[in-house]
Coordinates of C-alpha atoms in Angstrom, one line a residue:
Chain C
M1 CA -1.5 -15.1 -18.1
I2 CA -2.1 -14.6 -14.4
F3 CA 1.0 -15.1 -12.2
S4 CA 1.5 -15.2 -8.5
L5 CA 4.9 -15.3 -6.7
A6 CA 5.8 -16.9 -3.4
I7 CA 8.9 -15.4 -1.9
Y8 CA 10.7 -17.3 0.9
A9 CA 14.1 -15.6 0.6
A10 CA 15.1 -12.8 2.9
P11 CA 16.0 -9.5 1.2
Y12 CA 19.8 -9.0 0.7
S13 CA 20.8 -12.5 1.9
S14 CA 20.2 -14.3 -1.4
Q15 CA 19.8 -13.5 -5.0
A16 CA 16.3 -15.1 -5.0
S17 CA 14.8 -12.0 -3.5
D18 CA 16.0 -9.8 -6.3
S19 CA 15.2 -12.4 -8.9
A20 CA 11.6 -12.4 -7.7
Y21 CA 11.4 -8.6 -8.2
R22 CA 13.0 -8.8 -11.7
F23 CA 10.7 -11.6 -12.6
A24 CA 7.7 -9.5 -11.6
L25 CA 9.0 -6.6 -13.7
A26 CA 9.5 -8.9 -16.7
L27 CA 6.1 -10.5 -16.6
L28 CA 4.3 -7.2 -16.3
E29 CA 6.4 -5.7 -19.1
N30 CA 5.2 -8.7 -21.3
G31 CA 1.6 -7.9 -20.7
H32 CA 0.9 -10.6 -18.0
T33 CA -1.0 -10.0 -14.8
L34 CA 0.5 -10.3 -11.3
Y35 CA -2.3 -11.4 -9.0
R36 CA -0.4 -11.6 -5.7
V37 CA 3.0 -11.7 -4.1
F38 CA 3.0 -13.9 -1.0
F39 CA 5.9 -13.4 1.5
Y40 CA 6.7 -16.5 3.6
Q41 CA 9.6 -17.6 5.8
D42 CA 12.4 -15.0 5.9
G43 CA 10.7 -13.3 2.9
V44 CA 8.5 -11.4 5.4
H45 CA 11.5 -9.1 6.2
T46 CA 10.9 -7.5 2.8
A47 CA 7.8 -5.8 4.3
S48 CA 9.6 -4.0 7.1
S49 CA 9.1 -0.2 7.0
L50 CA 12.3 0.1 9.0
S51 CA 14.4 -1.3 6.2
T52 CA 17.2 1.2 5.6
P53 CA 19.6 0.1 2.9
P54 CA 22.5 2.4 1.9
Q55 CA 21.7 4.7 -1.0
D56 CA 23.6 2.7 -3.6
D57 CA 21.8 -0.6 -2.7
I58 CA 18.5 -1.9 -3.8
H59 CA 15.5 -0.9 -1.7
F60 CA 13.3 -3.9 -1.9
T61 CA 10.5 -2.6 0.3
Q62 CA 10.2 0.6 -1.7
N63 CA 10.5 -1.3 -5.1
W64 CA 7.6 -3.6 -4.2
Q65 CA 5.5 -0.7 -2.9
T66 CA 6.0 1.3 -6.1
L67 CA 5.3 -1.7 -8.3
A68 CA 2.2 -2.7 -6.3
K69 CA 0.7 0.8 -6.5
K70 CA 1.3 1.1 -10.2
H71 CA -0.1 -2.4 -11.1
N72 CA -2.6 -2.9 -8.3
I73 CA -0.8 -6.0 -6.9
D74 CA -1.7 -7.7 -3.7
L75 CA 1.4 -7.9 -1.4
V76 CA 0.6 -10.4 1.4
V77 CA 2.8 -11.3 4.3
C78 CA 2.2 -14.6 6.1
I79 CA 1.0 -13.7 9.6
A80 CA 2.6 -16.7 11.4
A81 CA 6.0 -16.1 9.7
A82 CA 5.8 -12.4 10.3
L83 CA 4.8 -12.2 13.9
K84 CA 7.5 -14.5 15.2
R85 CA 10.1 -12.5 13.2
G86 CA 9.0 -9.2 14.8
L87 CA 7.1 -7.9 11.8
L88 CA 3.7 -6.5 13.0
N89 CA 1.0 -4.2 11.8
Q90 CA -0.8 -1.8 14.1
Q91 CA -3.6 -4.2 14.9
E92 CA -1.2 -7.0 15.9
A93 CA 1.0 -4.7 17.9
T94 CA -2.1 -3.6 19.9
R95 CA -3.3 -7.2 20.3
Y96 CA 0.1 -8.4 21.7
D97 CA 0.8 -5.2 23.6
K98 CA 3.9 -4.3 21.6
P99 CA 5.5 -0.8 21.7
A100 CA 5.6 -0.4 17.9
F101 CA 4.6 -1.8 14.5
N102 CA 6.7 -1.9 11.3
L103 CA 4.6 -3.3 8.5
A104 CA 5.3 -1.0 5.5
E105 CA 2.4 0.6 3.7
G106 CA 1.1 -1.4 0.8
F107 CA 1.7 -4.7 2.4
E108 CA -1.0 -6.6 4.4
I109 CA -0.7 -9.4 6.9
S110 CA -2.8 -12.4 6.3
G111 CA -2.9 -16.2 6.6
L112 CA -1.5 -19.1 4.5
G113 CA -5.0 -19.3 2.9
Q114 CA -3.9 -16.4 0.7
L115 CA -1.1 -18.6 -0.7
V116 CA -3.6 -21.3 -1.5
D117 CA -5.9 -18.7 -3.1
A118 CA -3.0 -17.5 -5.2
A119 CA -2.3 -21.0 -6.4
V120 CA -6.0 -21.5 -7.3
M121 CA -6.6 -18.1 -8.9
S122 CA -3.3 -17.9 -11.0
D123 CA -2.2 -19.8 -14.0
R124 CA 1.3 -20.0 -12.6
L125 CA 2.7 -19.8 -9.1
I126 CA 6.5 -19.2 -9.0
T127 CA 8.5 -19.8 -5.9
F128 CA 11.7 -17.9 -5.1
G129 CA 14.1 -19.0 -2.3
G130 CA 14.0 -22.2 -0.3
Chain A
M1 CA -11.0 -17.1 -0.7
N2 CA -12.5 -16.7 -4.2
K3 CA -14.8 -19.4 -5.6
A4 CA -13.2 -21.4 -8.3
P5 CA -13.1 -25.1 -9.4
A6 CA -10.8 -27.3 -7.2
K7 CA -7.3 -27.4 -8.5
K8 CA -4.6 -30.1 -8.1
L9 CA -1.9 -28.7 -5.8
L10 CA 1.2 -30.7 -5.2
F11 CA 3.5 -29.7 -2.3
I12 CA 7.1 -30.8 -2.8
S13 CA 9.2 -31.1 0.3
R14 CA 12.9 -31.5 -0.5
H15 CA 14.7 -30.5 2.7
A16 CA 15.7 -32.3 5.9
P17 CA 13.8 -31.5 9.1
Y18 CA 15.2 -29.1 11.7
G19 CA 18.3 -27.7 9.9
S20 CA 16.1 -25.1 8.3
S21 CA 12.5 -24.2 8.8
L22 CA 11.5 -25.2 5.2
A23 CA 10.3 -28.7 6.1
K24 CA 8.1 -27.4 9.0
D25 CA 6.8 -24.5 6.9
A26 CA 5.9 -26.9 4.1
L27 CA 3.8 -28.9 6.5
D28 CA 2.1 -25.8 7.9
A29 CA 1.2 -24.8 4.4
V30 CA -0.2 -28.2 3.6
L31 CA -2.3 -28.3 6.8
A32 CA -3.6 -24.8 6.2
S33 CA -4.4 -25.7 2.6
S34 CA -6.5 -28.6 3.7
A35 CA -9.3 -26.2 4.7
Y36 CA -9.8 -24.9 1.1
D37 CA -11.3 -27.9 -0.7
Q38 CA -8.6 -28.4 -3.2
Q39 CA -7.0 -31.7 -4.4
L40 CA -3.9 -31.8 -2.4
S41 CA -0.9 -34.1 -2.6
L42 CA 2.4 -34.2 -0.9
L43 CA 5.7 -35.5 -2.3
F44 CA 8.9 -36.1 -0.2
M45 CA 12.1 -36.3 -2.2
D46 CA 15.8 -35.6 -1.8
D47 CA 16.7 -34.9 1.8
G48 CA 13.0 -34.4 2.5
V49 CA 12.7 -38.2 3.0
F50 CA 14.5 -37.8 6.3
Q51 CA 11.4 -36.1 7.6
L52 CA 9.6 -39.5 7.4
L53 CA 11.9 -41.4 9.8
S54 CA 10.2 -42.8 12.8
N55 CA 11.5 -42.2 16.4
Q56 CA 13.0 -38.8 15.9
S57 CA 13.9 -37.3 19.3
S58 CA 13.8 -33.6 18.5
T59 CA 12.8 -32.5 22.0
E60 CA 16.5 -32.1 22.8
I61 CA 16.6 -29.2 20.3
A62 CA 13.3 -27.8 21.4
Q63 CA 11.5 -28.7 18.2
K64 CA 8.3 -30.6 17.5
S65 CA 9.1 -34.1 16.1
F66 CA 8.2 -34.8 12.5
S67 CA 7.4 -38.4 13.5
S68 CA 4.6 -37.0 15.7
I69 CA 3.4 -34.3 13.3
L70 CA 3.3 -36.4 10.1
P71 CA 0.7 -38.9 11.3
V72 CA -1.9 -36.1 11.6
L73 CA -1.9 -35.7 7.8
P74 CA -4.7 -38.3 7.2
L75 CA -6.8 -36.5 9.9
Y76 CA -6.7 -33.5 7.6
E77 CA -7.7 -35.7 4.7
I78 CA -4.3 -35.5 3.1
N79 CA -4.1 -39.0 1.8
S80 CA -2.1 -38.6 -1.4
I81 CA 1.4 -38.8 0.0
Y82 CA 4.2 -39.8 -2.3
V83 CA 7.9 -40.6 -1.5
H84 CA 10.6 -40.7 -4.1
Y85 CA 12.1 -44.2 -4.3
E86 CA 15.6 -43.2 -5.5
S87 CA 15.9 -40.6 -2.7
L88 CA 15.2 -43.3 -0.1
E89 CA 17.6 -45.7 -1.8
K90 CA 20.4 -43.2 -2.0
R91 CA 20.1 -42.6 1.8
Q92 CA 19.7 -46.3 2.6
I93 CA 16.3 -45.7 4.2
T94 CA 14.0 -48.7 4.1
I95 CA 10.2 -48.6 3.9
N96 CA 9.8 -50.1 7.4
E97 CA 11.7 -47.1 8.9
L98 CA 9.0 -44.7 7.8
V99 CA 6.6 -43.2 10.2
L100 CA 3.7 -43.2 7.7
D101 CA 2.5 -46.6 6.4
S102 CA 0.1 -45.2 3.8
V103 CA 2.6 -43.5 1.5
Q104 CA 3.1 -44.4 -2.1
I105 CA 6.7 -45.0 -3.1
I106 CA 7.2 -43.9 -6.6
D107 CA 10.3 -43.8 -8.9
S108 CA 11.6 -40.8 -11.0
A109 CA 9.6 -41.8 -14.0
A110 CA 6.4 -41.9 -12.0
I111 CA 7.2 -38.5 -10.5
C112 CA 7.4 -37.0 -14.0
S113 CA 3.8 -38.0 -14.7
L114 CA 2.7 -36.9 -11.1
L115 CA 4.1 -33.4 -11.8
A116 CA 2.5 -33.3 -15.2
Q117 CA -0.9 -33.9 -13.7
Q118 CA -0.8 -31.0 -11.4
D119 CA -2.2 -27.5 -11.8
Q120 CA 0.3 -25.9 -9.4
L121 CA 3.5 -27.0 -7.7
L122 CA 4.4 -25.5 -4.3
S123 CA 8.0 -26.1 -3.7
F124 CA 9.7 -26.2 -0.3

């Protein structure tokens, strides 16, 4: 079965963020496909390359990067939600004349159309947070 | 966007306006989705029914008013708009207080079949 996840929850603030990751692991272990993870609302903070948790805490950004690389998963961050929260890729930083960008490798910034596409192309779309 | 047959997508908005961004983000997602030729519907339930109240004066908190945003839905050809009857009743909101007049008020039993007809549920 083809799954996609929509993550609204900020990392560390609620259990939903970790549940989403664990759900992704479980579905992949059971032979399903993860088509896309769409980060919306405060979920966009998951994609910050500056995220620096203490060593004994979960590193969500790294976890998703590793998983995405291994299973070829699309990690998409909503552009409107990201930009207003200060999460930018190099292109957007240049466009808005900002001194830095902080989108972690393996994530891409795109529009809400990618959420609709995920809903259309997947058998199941599961929402975490909100 | 990949080519695929149109799917039935139901957006469920269950939170009050303004207190969190969920209600506004749900609307943004619905409006953005209208460009992709899918069969869209929108359901307001629980505290989400507060979004439908007319005459909201949200300018005092520097927010766009839902009573001015919601009437654009038909312009985006989003015409299947449902409101949960029991959620209205619990909050003592009457139909003539709603900003949209083209909504379908449905009870819990009807919501069960509405959900069952969908390909995907997008929950906000």
